[in-house]
Amino acid sequence: MRVEELCSDVVMFVGDEVESVATAFVDHDEVLLVDALGSEADAAWLRDTLCGQMGKTVRLIATTHFMSDHIAGLVQFPGARVLAHRHHRQTFLSQNRRVDAFYREPDFVFNDMALRWGRHQLRLLYNPGKSMDHVSVDVPSADLACVGDNIVGNIVYLSKADPQLQRAAIGRIRQFGRARIIGGHIGVFDATVLEHA
């Protein structure tokens, strides 16, 4: 398991299970998470690190997509509100290795939205590709975008995805013009990863 500070108020966590990523945006003692890791053990580690060691409270969890390898921590933070795209349930039910114990009904469903968290404005934009509920989170003030599984390192993982949707999703991410891209797995990359994928 790995922790990497991307800037003073943005911290990336990479779990052991499929190197799933969670990104924490910190506003004083409160945290907005983008995604929540891929296993019960990794999610417990995330909770212990954020809440126990760092003394933070997770208030909001925004999901890039509702597959089990990205939502394990939803049940670890019962006081946090959960945001998901309105097609989240279709994605959850259609995945190959669904873990029903990780499912938690979102508090808010949306298509596109923007919200302010500390000094950052996060734009949550519908960007179907790997799944029909995929959301990209554009964060201009941190010069990064969280893109879920629309890229997996230098590749795309098609599985049941439509290659044309994947290509279009990467094109939309490119239009953000961010220097750093956080995928759903492995970690943070410079923007050239989009060309490779």
mmCIF file of C-alpha atoms in Angstrom:
data_model
loop_
_atom_site.group_PDB
_atom_site.id
_atom_site.type_symbol
_atom_site.label_atom_id
_atom_site.label_comp_id
_atom_site.label_asym_id
_atom_site.label_seq_id
_atom_site.Cartn_x
_atom_site.Cartn_y
_atom_site.Cartn_z
ATOM 1 C CA MET A 1 0.000 0.000 0.000
ATOM 2 C CA ARG A 2 1.268 3.412 -0.921
ATOM 3 C CA VAL A 3 0.569 7.034 0.015
ATOM 4 C CA GLU A 4 1.735 9.927 -2.166
ATOM 5 C CA GLU A 5 1.202 13.617 -1.465
ATOM 6 C CA LEU A 6 0.430 15.309 -4.793
ATOM 7 C CA CYS A 7 0.239 18.782 -3.244
ATOM 8 C CA SER A 8 -0.293 20.139 0.249
ATOM 9 C CA ASP A 9 -4.009 19.270 0.276
ATOM 10 C CA VAL A 10 -4.256 16.357 -2.188
ATOM 11 C CA VAL A 11 -3.122 12.860 -1.199
ATOM 12 C CA MET A 12 -3.264 9.715 -3.339
ATOM 13 C CA PHE A 13 -3.647 6.244 -1.815
ATOM 14 C CA VAL A 14 -2.849 3.095 -3.811
ATOM 15 C CA GLY A 15 -4.035 -0.191 -2.330
ATOM 16 C CA ASP A 16 -2.576 -3.657 -2.730
ATOM 17 C CA GLU A 17 -5.678 -5.156 -4.361
ATOM 18 C CA VAL A 18 -5.316 -4.486 -8.113
ATOM 19 C CA GLU A 19 -3.476 -1.249 -7.204
ATOM 20 C CA SER A 20 -6.811 0.542 -6.957
ATOM 21 C CA VAL A 21 -6.549 4.290 -6.277
ATOM 22 C CA ALA A 22 -8.346 6.689 -3.915
ATOM 23 C CA THR A 23 -7.587 10.426 -3.979
ATOM 24 C CA ALA A 24 -8.200 12.586 -0.902
ATOM 25 C CA PHE A 25 -8.879 16.315 -1.184
ATOM 26 C CA VAL A 26 -8.271 17.798 2.264
ATOM 27 C CA ASP A 27 -9.982 20.907 3.638
ATOM 28 C CA HIS A 28 -8.622 21.412 7.174
ATOM 29 C CA ASP A 29 -9.862 18.283 9.021
ATOM 30 C CA GLU A 30 -12.389 17.204 6.398
ATOM 31 C CA VAL A 31 -11.840 15.026 3.336
ATOM 32 C CA LEU A 32 -13.547 14.507 0.028
ATOM 33 C CA LEU A 33 -12.475 11.162 -1.461
ATOM 34 C CA VAL A 34 -12.560 10.307 -5.129
ATOM 35 C CA ASP A 35 -13.013 6.515 -5.170
ATOM 36 C CA ALA A 36 -12.464 4.187 -2.233
ATOM 37 C CA LEU A 37 -10.054 1.324 -3.111
ATOM 38 C CA GLY A 38 -10.653 -2.293 -4.065
ATOM 39 C CA SER A 39 -10.709 -4.582 -1.038
ATOM 40 C CA GLU A 40 -11.953 -4.634 2.524
ATOM 41 C CA ALA A 41 -8.362 -4.735 3.852
ATOM 42 C CA ASP A 42 -7.247 -1.796 1.685
ATOM 43 C CA ALA A 43 -10.341 0.222 2.657
ATOM 44 C CA ALA A 44 -9.693 -0.439 6.370
ATOM 45 C CA TRP A 45 -6.087 0.734 5.878
ATOM 46 C CA LEU A 46 -7.378 3.879 4.138
ATOM 47 C CA ARG A 47 -9.747 4.598 7.042
ATOM 48 C CA ASP A 48 -7.024 3.957 9.640
ATOM 49 C CA THR A 49 -4.564 6.189 7.790
ATOM 50 C CA LEU A 50 -6.947 9.082 7.089
ATOM 51 C CA CYS A 51 -8.986 9.024 10.297
ATOM 52 C CA GLY A 52 -6.660 7.371 12.814
ATOM 53 C CA GLN A 53 -3.188 8.615 11.878
ATOM 54 C CA MET A 54 -4.034 11.879 10.103
ATOM 55 C CA GLY A 55 -7.035 12.807 12.277
ATOM 56 C CA LYS A 56 -9.300 13.595 9.306
ATOM 57 C CA THR A 57 -13.023 12.992 8.787
ATOM 58 C CA VAL A 58 -14.250 11.750 5.413
ATOM 59 C CA ARG A 59 -17.386 13.769 4.605
ATOM 60 C CA LEU A 60 -17.945 12.994 0.928
ATOM 61 C CA ILE A 61 -16.994 10.171 -1.468
ATOM 62 C CA ALA A 62 -17.323 10.790 -5.209
ATOM 63 C CA THR A 63 -17.135 7.696 -7.393
ATOM 64 C CA THR A 64 -15.648 7.663 -10.884
ATOM 65 C CA HIS A 65 -17.649 4.469 -11.542
ATOM 66 C CA PHE A 66 -19.473 1.915 -9.422
ATOM 67 C CA MET A 67 -17.335 -1.209 -9.830
ATOM 68 C CA SER A 68 -16.423 -3.174 -6.721
ATOM 69 C CA ASP A 69 -12.678 -2.633 -7.140
ATOM 70 C CA HIS A 70 -13.258 1.115 -6.574
ATOM 71 C CA ILE A 71 -15.988 1.259 -3.916
ATOM 72 C CA ALA A 72 -14.792 -1.041 -1.109
ATOM 73 C CA GLY A 73 -14.414 1.900 1.268
ATOM 74 C CA LEU A 74 -17.991 3.164 0.966
ATOM 75 C CA VAL A 75 -19.026 1.018 3.944
ATOM 76 C CA GLN A 76 -15.888 1.993 5.922
ATOM 77 C CA PHE A 77 -17.059 5.619 6.117
ATOM 78 C CA PRO A 78 -20.738 5.398 7.172
ATOM 79 C CA GLY A 79 -20.893 9.118 8.020
ATOM 80 C CA ALA A 80 -19.749 10.190 4.550
ATOM 81 C CA ARG A 81 -22.191 11.107 1.796
ATOM 82 C CA VAL A 82 -21.749 9.203 -1.475
ATOM 83 C CA LEU A 83 -21.984 10.760 -4.952
ATOM 84 C CA ALA A 84 -22.457 8.572 -8.034
ATOM 85 C CA HIS A 85 -23.545 8.990 -11.616
ATOM 86 C CA ARG A 86 -27.191 8.191 -12.260
ATOM 87 C CA HIS A 87 -26.217 5.000 -14.195
ATOM 88 C CA HIS A 88 -24.223 3.607 -11.229
ATOM 89 C CA ARG A 89 -26.513 0.645 -10.571
ATOM 90 C CA GLN A 90 -26.329 -0.665 -14.137
ATOM 91 C CA THR A 91 -22.528 -0.671 -13.897
ATOM 92 C CA PHE A 92 -22.529 -2.333 -10.490
ATOM 93 C CA LEU A 93 -24.874 -5.123 -11.601
ATOM 94 C CA SER A 94 -23.119 -5.800 -14.926
ATOM 95 C CA GLN A 95 -19.506 -6.137 -13.722
ATOM 96 C CA ASN A 96 -17.639 -9.438 -13.871
ATOM 97 C CA ARG A 97 -16.607 -9.755 -10.189
ATOM 98 C CA ARG A 98 -19.285 -7.969 -8.223
ATOM 99 C CA VAL A 99 -18.908 -7.792 -4.426
ATOM 100 C CA ASP A 100 -22.373 -7.125 -3.038
ATOM 101 C CA ALA A 101 -20.993 -6.309 0.436
ATOM 102 C CA PHE A 102 -19.329 -3.166 -1.006
ATOM 103 C CA TYR A 103 -22.545 -1.737 -2.432
ATOM 104 C CA ARG A 104 -24.013 1.295 -0.716
ATOM 105 C CA GLU A 105 -26.847 3.304 -2.139
ATOM 106 C CA PRO A 106 -25.541 6.769 -3.114
ATOM 107 C CA ASP A 107 -26.893 9.794 -1.269
ATOM 108 C CA PHE A 108 -26.746 11.901 -4.433
ATOM 109 C CA VAL A 109 -26.903 10.891 -8.099
ATOM 110 C CA PHE A 110 -25.998 13.311 -10.873
ATOM 111 C CA ASN A 111 -25.106 13.691 -14.517
ATOM 112 C CA ASP A 112 -22.611 16.607 -14.329
ATOM 113 C CA MET A 113 -21.848 18.814 -11.360
ATOM 114 C CA ALA A 114 -19.236 21.094 -9.841
ATOM 115 C CA LEU A 115 -18.444 21.576 -6.203
ATOM 116 C CA ARG A 116 -15.942 23.496 -4.131
ATOM 117 C CA TRP A 117 -13.828 21.668 -1.565
ATOM 118 C CA GLY A 118 -11.323 23.853 0.226
ATOM 119 C CA ARG A 119 -9.348 25.772 -2.379
ATOM 120 C CA HIS A 120 -10.352 23.389 -5.175
ATOM 121 C CA GLN A 121 -13.281 23.374 -7.520
ATOM 122 C CA LEU A 122 -13.950 19.833 -8.698
ATOM 123 C CA ARG A 123 -15.848 19.399 -11.951
ATOM 124 C CA LEU A 124 -17.485 15.962 -12.063
ATOM 125 C CA LEU A 125 -18.230 15.343 -15.723
ATOM 126 C CA TYR A 126 -20.071 12.417 -17.266
ATOM 127 C CA ASN A 127 -17.532 10.642 -19.467
ATOM 128 C CA PRO A 128 -18.733 7.160 -20.501
ATOM 129 C CA GLY A 129 -15.988 4.849 -21.703
ATOM 130 C CA LYS A 130 -15.017 1.816 -19.650
ATOM 131 C CA SER A 131 -18.522 1.856 -18.190
ATOM 132 C CA MET A 132 -21.715 3.780 -18.859
ATOM 133 C CA ASP A 133 -21.554 5.580 -15.496
ATOM 134 C CA HIS A 134 -17.976 6.807 -15.808
ATOM 135 C CA VAL A 135 -17.194 10.247 -14.443
ATOM 136 C CA SER A 136 -13.988 12.251 -14.870
ATOM 137 C CA VAL A 137 -13.089 14.660 -12.084
ATOM 138 C CA ASP A 138 -11.300 17.724 -13.424
ATOM 139 C CA VAL A 139 -9.384 19.756 -10.811
ATOM 140 C CA PRO A 140 -7.795 22.803 -12.510
ATOM 141 C CA SER A 141 -6.316 24.235 -9.275
ATOM 142 C CA ALA A 142 -4.261 21.054 -8.732
ATOM 143 C CA ASP A 143 -3.557 20.593 -12.469
ATOM 144 C CA LEU A 144 -4.908 17.048 -12.369
ATOM 145 C CA ALA A 145 -7.817 14.895 -13.465
ATOM 146 C CA CYS A 146 -9.096 11.706 -11.825
ATOM 147 C CA VAL A 147 -10.296 9.525 -14.692
ATOM 148 C CA GLY A 148 -11.124 6.153 -13.166
ATOM 149 C CA ASP A 149 -10.717 3.194 -15.512
ATOM 150 C CA ASN A 150 -10.930 5.212 -18.718
ATOM 151 C CA ILE A 151 -7.184 4.560 -18.656
ATOM 152 C CA VAL A 152 -5.307 1.812 -16.811
ATOM 153 C CA GLY A 153 -1.719 2.982 -16.869
ATOM 154 C CA ASN A 154 -0.553 3.260 -20.462
ATOM 155 C CA ILE A 155 -3.385 1.121 -21.790
ATOM 156 C CA VAL A 156 -7.151 0.834 -21.808
ATOM 157 C CA TYR A 157 -8.895 -2.254 -20.502
ATOM 158 C CA LEU A 158 -11.761 -2.933 -22.850
ATOM 159 C CA SER A 159 -13.500 -5.916 -21.203
ATOM 160 C CA LYS A 160 -17.140 -5.146 -22.079
ATOM 161 C CA ALA A 161 -16.416 -1.554 -23.118
ATOM 162 C CA ASP A 162 -17.003 -0.053 -26.535
ATOM 163 C CA PRO A 163 -13.634 0.975 -28.089
ATOM 164 C CA GLN A 164 -15.241 4.058 -29.692
ATOM 165 C CA LEU A 165 -16.567 5.218 -26.307
ATOM 166 C CA GLN A 166 -13.117 4.667 -24.775
ATOM 167 C CA ARG A 167 -11.452 6.717 -27.500
ATOM 168 C CA ALA A 168 -14.016 9.527 -27.104
ATOM 169 C CA ALA A 169 -13.598 9.497 -23.295
ATOM 170 C CA ILE A 170 -9.828 9.874 -23.596
ATOM 171 C CA GLY A 171 -10.356 12.710 -26.081
ATOM 172 C CA ARG A 172 -12.556 14.552 -23.567
ATOM 173 C CA ILE A 173 -9.945 14.042 -20.823
ATOM 174 C CA ARG A 174 -7.275 15.449 -23.153
ATOM 175 C CA GLN A 175 -9.393 18.603 -23.581
ATOM 176 C CA PHE A 176 -9.055 19.353 -19.851
ATOM 177 C CA GLY A 177 -5.372 20.121 -20.521
ATOM 178 C CA ARG A 178 -4.151 18.796 -17.145
ATOM 179 C CA ALA A 179 -0.510 17.870 -16.575
ATOM 180 C CA ARG A 180 -1.279 14.962 -14.200
ATOM 181 C CA ILE A 181 -3.728 12.135 -14.739
ATOM 182 C CA ILE A 182 -4.827 9.818 -11.921
ATOM 183 C CA GLY A 183 -6.130 6.544 -13.284
ATOM 184 C CA GLY A 184 -8.293 4.088 -11.399
ATOM 185 C CA HIS A 185 -5.292 1.825 -10.898
ATOM 186 C CA ILE A 186 -1.528 2.171 -10.408
ATOM 187 C CA GLY A 187 -1.325 5.893 -9.583
ATOM 188 C CA VAL A 188 -0.580 9.252 -11.113
ATOM 189 C CA PHE A 189 0.927 9.789 -14.580
ATOM 190 C CA ASP A 190 1.907 12.752 -16.696
ATOM 191 C CA ALA A 191 -0.532 13.605 -19.468
ATOM 192 C CA THR A 192 1.369 11.664 -22.133
ATOM 193 C CA VAL A 193 -0.296 8.572 -20.687
ATOM 194 C CA LEU A 194 -3.426 9.587 -22.610
ATOM 195 C CA GLU A 195 -1.583 9.305 -25.922
ATOM 196 C CA HIS A 196 -0.255 5.863 -24.978
ATOM 197 C CA ALA A 197 -3.675 4.607 -23.933
#
